[in-house]
XYZ file of C-alpha atoms in Angstrom:
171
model
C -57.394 -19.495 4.886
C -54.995 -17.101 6.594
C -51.532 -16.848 5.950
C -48.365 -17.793 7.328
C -47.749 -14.803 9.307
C -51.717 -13.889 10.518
C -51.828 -17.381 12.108
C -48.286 -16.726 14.025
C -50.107 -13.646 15.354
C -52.899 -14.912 16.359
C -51.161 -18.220 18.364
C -48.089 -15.634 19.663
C -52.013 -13.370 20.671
C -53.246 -16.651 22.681
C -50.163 -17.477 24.331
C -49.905 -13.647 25.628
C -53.342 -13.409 26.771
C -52.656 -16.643 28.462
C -49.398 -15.231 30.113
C -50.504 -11.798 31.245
C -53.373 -12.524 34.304
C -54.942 -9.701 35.957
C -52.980 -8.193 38.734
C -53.365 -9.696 42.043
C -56.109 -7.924 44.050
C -53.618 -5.722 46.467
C -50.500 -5.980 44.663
C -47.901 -3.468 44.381
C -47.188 -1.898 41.011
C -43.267 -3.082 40.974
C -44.981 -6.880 42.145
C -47.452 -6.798 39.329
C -44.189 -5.793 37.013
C -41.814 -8.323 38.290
C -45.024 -11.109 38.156
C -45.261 -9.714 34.433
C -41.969 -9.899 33.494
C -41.511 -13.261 35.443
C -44.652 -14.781 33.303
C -43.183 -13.331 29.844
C -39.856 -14.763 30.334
C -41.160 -18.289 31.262
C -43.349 -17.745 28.047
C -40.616 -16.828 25.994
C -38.616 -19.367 27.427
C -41.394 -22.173 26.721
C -42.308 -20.758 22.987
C -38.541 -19.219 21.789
C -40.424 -18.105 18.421
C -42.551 -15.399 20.733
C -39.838 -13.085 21.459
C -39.255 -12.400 17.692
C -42.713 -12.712 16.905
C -43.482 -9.765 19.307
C -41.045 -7.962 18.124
C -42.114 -7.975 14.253
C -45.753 -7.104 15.365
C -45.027 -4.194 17.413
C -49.001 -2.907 16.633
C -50.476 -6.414 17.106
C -53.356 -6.966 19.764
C -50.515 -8.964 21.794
C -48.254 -6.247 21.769
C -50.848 -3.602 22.930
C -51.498 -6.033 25.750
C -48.297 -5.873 26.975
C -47.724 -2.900 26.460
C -51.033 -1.742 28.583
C -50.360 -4.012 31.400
C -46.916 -2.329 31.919
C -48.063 1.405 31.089
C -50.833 0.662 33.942
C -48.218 -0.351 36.615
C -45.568 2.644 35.363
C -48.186 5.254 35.725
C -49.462 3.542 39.179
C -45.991 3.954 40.130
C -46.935 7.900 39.987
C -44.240 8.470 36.993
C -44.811 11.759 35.644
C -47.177 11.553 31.715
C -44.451 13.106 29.634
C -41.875 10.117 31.173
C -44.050 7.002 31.064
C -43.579 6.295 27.197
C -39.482 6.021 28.374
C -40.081 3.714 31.320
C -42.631 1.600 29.835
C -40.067 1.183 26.690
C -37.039 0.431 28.775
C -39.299 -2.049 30.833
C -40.453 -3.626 27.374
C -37.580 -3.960 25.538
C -35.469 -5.383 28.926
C -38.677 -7.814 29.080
C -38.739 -9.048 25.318
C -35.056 -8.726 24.728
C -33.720 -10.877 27.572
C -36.529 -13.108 27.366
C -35.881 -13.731 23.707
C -31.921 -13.853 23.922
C -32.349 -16.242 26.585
C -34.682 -18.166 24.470
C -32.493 -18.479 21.733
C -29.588 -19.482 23.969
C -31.587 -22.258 25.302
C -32.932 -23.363 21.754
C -29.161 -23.098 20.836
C -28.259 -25.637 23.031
C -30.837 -28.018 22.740
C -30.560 -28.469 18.721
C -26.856 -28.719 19.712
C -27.756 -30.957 21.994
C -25.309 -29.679 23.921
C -26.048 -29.218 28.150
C -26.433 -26.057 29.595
C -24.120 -26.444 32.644
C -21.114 -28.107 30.342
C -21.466 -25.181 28.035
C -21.489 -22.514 31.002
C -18.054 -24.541 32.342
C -16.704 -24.398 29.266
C -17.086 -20.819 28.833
C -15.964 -20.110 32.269
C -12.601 -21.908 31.341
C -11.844 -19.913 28.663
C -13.165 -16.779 30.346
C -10.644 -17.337 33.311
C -7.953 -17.988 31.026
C -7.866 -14.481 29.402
C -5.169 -11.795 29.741
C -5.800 -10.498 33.539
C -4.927 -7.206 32.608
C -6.998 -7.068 29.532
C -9.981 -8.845 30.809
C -9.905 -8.411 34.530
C -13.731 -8.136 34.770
C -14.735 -11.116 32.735
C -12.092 -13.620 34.898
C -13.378 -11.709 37.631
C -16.908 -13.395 36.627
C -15.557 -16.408 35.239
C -16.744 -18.272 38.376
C -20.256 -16.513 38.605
C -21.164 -17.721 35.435
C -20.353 -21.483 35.884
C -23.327 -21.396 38.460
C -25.864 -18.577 37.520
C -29.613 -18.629 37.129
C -31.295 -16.645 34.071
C -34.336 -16.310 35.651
C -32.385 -14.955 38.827
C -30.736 -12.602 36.410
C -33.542 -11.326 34.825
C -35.571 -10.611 37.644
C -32.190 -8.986 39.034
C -32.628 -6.793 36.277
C -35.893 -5.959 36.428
C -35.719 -4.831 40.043
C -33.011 -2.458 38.802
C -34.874 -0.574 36.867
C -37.802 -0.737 39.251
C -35.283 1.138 41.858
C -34.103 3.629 39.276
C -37.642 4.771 38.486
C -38.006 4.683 42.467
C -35.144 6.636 43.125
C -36.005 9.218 40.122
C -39.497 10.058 41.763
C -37.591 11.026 44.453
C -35.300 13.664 43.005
């Protein structure tokens, strides 16, 4: 009978082969990585206990997946050997960790029971209410947050670093 921990690897395994199809025939690298990254956050989002999972079996066969479907795209992208280790980590750990603080927010709230947009509100009235000249950023975003999308946000992020290894390979 296996353990506690081998049978968390093995469903967090199933759930990432499940998440990470093959490329679309065609695709761009940087679509392929934003369809990734997309597909890992909704899986993250839908299972909140794979983000940590992943993150405690970094040699695990659902790790490696990852990992190879990412390394694939970075080096498609033309990104020079001794910098793809870099990329692929910064691409990684912006996939897993957002994903899995995201998660957690959203698990947060629900044993709460408390509803997303109330809780965004309410921390968008105490945000605006800070010292202006203190916190003039924050109250600056005080009205962003009240209405943001994660996923938006994410993906924002994503295509970030997508530009910044774009505009590196042109240097």
């Amino acid at each position: 009978m296996p353990n506690k921990g081998e049978l968390l690897t093995a469903a967090c395994d199933a759930i990432i082969a499940r998440t990470l199809k093959g490329p679309p025939v065609g695709a761009t690298p940087q679509a392929v990585i934003r369809t990734l990254a997309l597909d890992m956050f909704d899986a993250i989002d839908a299972h909140p206990w794979v983000g940590s999972a992943l993150t405690r079996a970094p040699g695990q066969l659902s790790m490696v997946r990852i990992l190879e479907c990412i390394g694939r795209q970075v080096s498609a992208l033309g990104v020079p050997d001794e910098e793809q280790w870099a990329t692929v980590g910064a691409l990684l750990n912006y996939i897993l960790g957002v994903g899995a603080q995201n998660a957690a927010n959203g698990q947060l709230g629900r044993t709460r029971g408390i509803d997303r947009s109330d809780f965004l509100d309410a921390v968008a009235t105490t945000w605006s209410q800070l010292d202006p000249d203190a916190y003039a950023f924050t109250r600056s975003m005080a009205a962003h947050l009240r209405g943001h999308d994660d996923r938006n946000d994410f993906i924002a992020g994503i295509d970030l670093i997508l530009s910044g290894i774009e505009a590196s390979r042109r240097l």
